[in-house]
mmCIF file of C-alpha atoms in Angstrom:
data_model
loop_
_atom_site.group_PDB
_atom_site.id
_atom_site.type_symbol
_atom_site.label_atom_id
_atom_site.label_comp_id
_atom_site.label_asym_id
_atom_site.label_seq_id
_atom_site.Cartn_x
_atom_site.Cartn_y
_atom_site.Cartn_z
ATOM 1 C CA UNK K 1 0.000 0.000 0.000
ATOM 2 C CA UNK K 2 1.408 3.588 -0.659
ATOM 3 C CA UNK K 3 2.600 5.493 1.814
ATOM 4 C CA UNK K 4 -0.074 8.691 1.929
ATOM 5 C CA UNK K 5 3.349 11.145 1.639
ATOM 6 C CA UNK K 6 3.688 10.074 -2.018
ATOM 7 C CA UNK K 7 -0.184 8.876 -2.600
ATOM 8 C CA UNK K 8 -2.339 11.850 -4.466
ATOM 9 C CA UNK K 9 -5.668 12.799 -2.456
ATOM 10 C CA UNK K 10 -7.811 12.896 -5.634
ATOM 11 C CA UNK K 11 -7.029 13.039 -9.392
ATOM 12 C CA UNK K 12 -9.146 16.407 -9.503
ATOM 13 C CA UNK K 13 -6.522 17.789 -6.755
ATOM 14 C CA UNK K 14 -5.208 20.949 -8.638
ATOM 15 C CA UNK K 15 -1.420 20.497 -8.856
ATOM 16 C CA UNK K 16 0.187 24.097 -8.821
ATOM 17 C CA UNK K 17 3.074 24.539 -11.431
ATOM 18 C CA UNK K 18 6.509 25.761 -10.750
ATOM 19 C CA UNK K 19 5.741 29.175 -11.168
ATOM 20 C CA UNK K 20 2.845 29.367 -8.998
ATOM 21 C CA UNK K 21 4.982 27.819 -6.369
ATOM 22 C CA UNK K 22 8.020 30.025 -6.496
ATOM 23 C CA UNK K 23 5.727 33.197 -6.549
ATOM 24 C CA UNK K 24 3.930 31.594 -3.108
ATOM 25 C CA UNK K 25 7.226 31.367 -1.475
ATOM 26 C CA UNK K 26 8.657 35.039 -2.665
ATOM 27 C CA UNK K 27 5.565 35.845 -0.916
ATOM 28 C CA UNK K 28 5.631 34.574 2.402
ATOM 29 C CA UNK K 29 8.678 36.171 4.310
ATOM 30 C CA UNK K 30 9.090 37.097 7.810
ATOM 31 C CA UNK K 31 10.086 40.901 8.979
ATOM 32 C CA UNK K 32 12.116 38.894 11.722
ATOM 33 C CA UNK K 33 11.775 35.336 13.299
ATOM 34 C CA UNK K 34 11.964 34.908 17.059
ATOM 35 C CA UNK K 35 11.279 32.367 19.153
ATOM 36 C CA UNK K 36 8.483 33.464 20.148
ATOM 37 C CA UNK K 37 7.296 33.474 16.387
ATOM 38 C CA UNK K 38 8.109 29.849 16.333
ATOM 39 C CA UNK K 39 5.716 28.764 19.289
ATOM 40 C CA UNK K 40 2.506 30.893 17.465
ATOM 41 C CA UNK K 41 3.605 29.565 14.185
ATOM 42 C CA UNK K 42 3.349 25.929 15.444
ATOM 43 C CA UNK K 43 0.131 26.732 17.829
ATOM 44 C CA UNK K 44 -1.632 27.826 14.887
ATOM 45 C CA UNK K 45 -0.676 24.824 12.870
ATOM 46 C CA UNK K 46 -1.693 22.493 15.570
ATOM 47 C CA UNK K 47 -4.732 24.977 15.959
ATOM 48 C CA UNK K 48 -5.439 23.843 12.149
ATOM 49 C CA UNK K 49 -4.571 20.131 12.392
ATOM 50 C CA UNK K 50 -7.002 19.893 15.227
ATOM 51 C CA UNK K 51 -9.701 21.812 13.778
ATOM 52 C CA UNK K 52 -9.756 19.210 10.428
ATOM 53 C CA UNK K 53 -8.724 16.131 12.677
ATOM 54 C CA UNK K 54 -5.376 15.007 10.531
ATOM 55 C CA UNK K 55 -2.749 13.122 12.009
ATOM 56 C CA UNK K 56 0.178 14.961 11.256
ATOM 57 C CA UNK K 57 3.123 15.597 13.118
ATOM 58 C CA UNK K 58 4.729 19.454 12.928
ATOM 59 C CA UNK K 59 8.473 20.946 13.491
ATOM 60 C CA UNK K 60 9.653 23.812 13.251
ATOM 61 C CA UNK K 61 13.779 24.632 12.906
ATOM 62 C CA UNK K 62 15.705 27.384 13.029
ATOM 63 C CA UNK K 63 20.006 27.416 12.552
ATOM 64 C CA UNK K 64 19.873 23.425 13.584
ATOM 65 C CA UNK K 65 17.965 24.198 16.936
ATOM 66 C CA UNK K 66 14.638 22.439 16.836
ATOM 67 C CA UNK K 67 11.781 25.313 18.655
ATOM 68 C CA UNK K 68 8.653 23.692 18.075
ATOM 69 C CA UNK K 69 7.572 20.058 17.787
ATOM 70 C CA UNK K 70 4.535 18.485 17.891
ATOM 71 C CA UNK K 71 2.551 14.845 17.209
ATOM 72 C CA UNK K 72 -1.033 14.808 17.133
ATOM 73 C CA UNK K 73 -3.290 11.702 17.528
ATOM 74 C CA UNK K 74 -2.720 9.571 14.760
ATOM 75 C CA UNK K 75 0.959 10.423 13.533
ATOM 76 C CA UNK K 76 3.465 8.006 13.709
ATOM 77 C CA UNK K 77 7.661 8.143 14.215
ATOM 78 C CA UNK K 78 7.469 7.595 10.666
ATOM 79 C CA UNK K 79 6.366 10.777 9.949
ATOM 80 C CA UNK K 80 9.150 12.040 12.301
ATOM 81 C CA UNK K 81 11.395 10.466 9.750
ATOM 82 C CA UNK K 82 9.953 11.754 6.847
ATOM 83 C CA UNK K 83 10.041 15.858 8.830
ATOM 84 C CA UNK K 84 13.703 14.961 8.865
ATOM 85 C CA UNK K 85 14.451 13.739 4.851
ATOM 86 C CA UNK K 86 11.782 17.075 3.703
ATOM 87 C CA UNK K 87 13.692 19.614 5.625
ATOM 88 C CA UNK K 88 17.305 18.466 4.761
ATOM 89 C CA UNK K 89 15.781 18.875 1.250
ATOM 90 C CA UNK K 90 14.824 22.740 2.473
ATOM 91 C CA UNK K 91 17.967 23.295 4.007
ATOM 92 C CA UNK K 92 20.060 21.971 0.970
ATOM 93 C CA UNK K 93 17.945 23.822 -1.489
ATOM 94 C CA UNK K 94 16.849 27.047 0.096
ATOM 95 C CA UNK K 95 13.092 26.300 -1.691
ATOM 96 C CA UNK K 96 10.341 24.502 0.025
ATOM 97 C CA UNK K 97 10.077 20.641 -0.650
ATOM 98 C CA UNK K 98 7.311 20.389 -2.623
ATOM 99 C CA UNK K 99 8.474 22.985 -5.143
ATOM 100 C CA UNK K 100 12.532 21.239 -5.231
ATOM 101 C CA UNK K 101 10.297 17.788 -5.940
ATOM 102 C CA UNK K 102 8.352 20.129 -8.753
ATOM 103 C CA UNK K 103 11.239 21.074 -10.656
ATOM 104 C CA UNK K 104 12.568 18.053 -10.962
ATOM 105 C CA UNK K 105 9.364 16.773 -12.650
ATOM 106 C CA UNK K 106 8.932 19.313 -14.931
ATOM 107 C CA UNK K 107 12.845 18.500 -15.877
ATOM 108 C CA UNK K 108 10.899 15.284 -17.095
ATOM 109 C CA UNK K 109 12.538 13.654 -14.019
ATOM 110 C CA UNK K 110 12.138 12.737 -10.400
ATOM 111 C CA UNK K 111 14.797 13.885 -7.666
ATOM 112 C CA UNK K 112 14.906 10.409 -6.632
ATOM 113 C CA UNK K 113 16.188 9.680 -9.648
ATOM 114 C CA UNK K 114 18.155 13.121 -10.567
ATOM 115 C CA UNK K 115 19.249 15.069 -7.423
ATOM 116 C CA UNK K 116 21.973 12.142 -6.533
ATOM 117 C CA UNK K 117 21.265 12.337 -2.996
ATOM 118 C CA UNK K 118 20.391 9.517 -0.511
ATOM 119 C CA UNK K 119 16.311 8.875 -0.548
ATOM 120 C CA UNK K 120 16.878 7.485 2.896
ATOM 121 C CA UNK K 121 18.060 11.107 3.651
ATOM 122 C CA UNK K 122 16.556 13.403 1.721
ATOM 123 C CA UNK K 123 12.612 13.832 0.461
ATOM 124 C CA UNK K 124 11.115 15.977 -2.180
ATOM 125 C CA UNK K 125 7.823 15.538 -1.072
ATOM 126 C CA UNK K 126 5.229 18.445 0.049
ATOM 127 C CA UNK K 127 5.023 19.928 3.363
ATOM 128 C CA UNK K 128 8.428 21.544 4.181
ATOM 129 C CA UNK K 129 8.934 25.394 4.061
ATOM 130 C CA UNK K 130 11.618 27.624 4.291
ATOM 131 C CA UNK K 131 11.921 30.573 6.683
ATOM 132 C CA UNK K 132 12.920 33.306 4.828
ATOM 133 C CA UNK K 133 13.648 36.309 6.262
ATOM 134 C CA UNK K 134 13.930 39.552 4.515
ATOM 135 C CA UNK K 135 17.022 41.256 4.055
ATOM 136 C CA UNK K 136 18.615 37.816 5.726
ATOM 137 C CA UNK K 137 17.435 34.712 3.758
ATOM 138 C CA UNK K 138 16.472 31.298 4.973
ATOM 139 C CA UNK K 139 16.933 30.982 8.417
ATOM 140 C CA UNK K 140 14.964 27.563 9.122
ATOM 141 C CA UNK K 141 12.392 25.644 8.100
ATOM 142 C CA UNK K 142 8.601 24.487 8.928
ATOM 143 C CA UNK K 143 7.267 21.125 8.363
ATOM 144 C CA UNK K 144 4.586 18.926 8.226
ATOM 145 C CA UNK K 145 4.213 15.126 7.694
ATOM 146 C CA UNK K 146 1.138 12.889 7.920
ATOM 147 C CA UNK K 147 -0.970 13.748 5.130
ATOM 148 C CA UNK K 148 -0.564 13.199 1.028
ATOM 149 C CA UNK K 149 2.336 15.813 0.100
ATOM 150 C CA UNK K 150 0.025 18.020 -1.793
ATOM 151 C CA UNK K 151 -2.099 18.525 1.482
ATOM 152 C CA UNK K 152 0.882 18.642 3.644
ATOM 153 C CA UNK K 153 2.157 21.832 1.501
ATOM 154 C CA UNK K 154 -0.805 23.554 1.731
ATOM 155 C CA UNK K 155 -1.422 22.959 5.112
ATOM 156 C CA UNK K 156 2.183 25.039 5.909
ATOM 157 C CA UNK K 157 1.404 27.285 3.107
ATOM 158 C CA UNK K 158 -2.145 27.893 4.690
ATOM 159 C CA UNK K 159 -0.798 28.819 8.103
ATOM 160 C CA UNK K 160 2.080 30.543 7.043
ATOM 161 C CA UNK K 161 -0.260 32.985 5.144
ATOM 162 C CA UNK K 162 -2.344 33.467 7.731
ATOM 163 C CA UNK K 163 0.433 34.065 9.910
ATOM 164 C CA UNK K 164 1.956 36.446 8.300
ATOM 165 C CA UNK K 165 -1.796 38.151 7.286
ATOM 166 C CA UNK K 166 -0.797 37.478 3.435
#
């Protein structure tokens, strides 16, 4: 059975192209990020998770210090796993996960089969997010895992945007 990070909710799921993607992430910056920011960040994703009843597990990272982690009912240490391989892919690429793994396919390719890194280290699958801060550039990351990777980007993109009122 597929694992629901790579399986596609529904085939009428509209898949946003590279473009769309890029212009979502020049979009949501932060003025600064403080620790602080981290704990209402990952509130208000847990807020969100709890509200639609997902089992997702959420972590936020900033300059290898881990400020926010949560596992709600239903999540697994395999999506712990899978927070680790997306945001190595965010930290390696400076671009969030789902738009790296986007690339790649509109290359013709997949990263699994292109990027040259480890799969058992590294995931190009939706729901990782850089922190980007303005005037500084990516300082961290924000990530969720539990749900198919189209639902676990939009989830972080959702909460990022309302976060930042965008």
């Amino acid at each position: 059975m597929p694992h629901p990070e790579t399986t596609p909710k529904s085939a009428a799921e509209t898949i946003p192209s590279v473009e769309e993607l890029e212009a979502l992430e020049r979009r949501l910056v932060f003025r600064r990020f403080t620790y602080d920011d981290a704990w209402a960040l990952g509130s208000l994703l847990v807020e969100l998770a709890r509200e639609r009843q997902v089992p997702v597990a959420i972590d936020i990272h900033r300059a290898g210090q881990q400020l926010f982690h949560a596992a709600l009912p239903g999540s697994t240490p395999d999506n712990d796993a899978w927070i680790i391989r997306k945001r190595r892919v965010v930290e390696r690429y400076g671009a969030s996960s789902y738009l790296v793994g986007a690339r790649f396919r509109a290359k013709g390719t997949t990263f699994e089969a292109s990027s040259r890194l480890d799969p058992d280290a590294y995931a190009a699958h939706g729901g990782a997010f850089p922190i980007t801060v303005e005037d500084v550039g990516v300082v961290g990351t924000v990530t969720v895992s539990g749900l198919p990777q189209l639902q676990d980007h939009r989830l972080v993109a959702e909460a990022l945007e309302r976060f930042l009122g965008r």
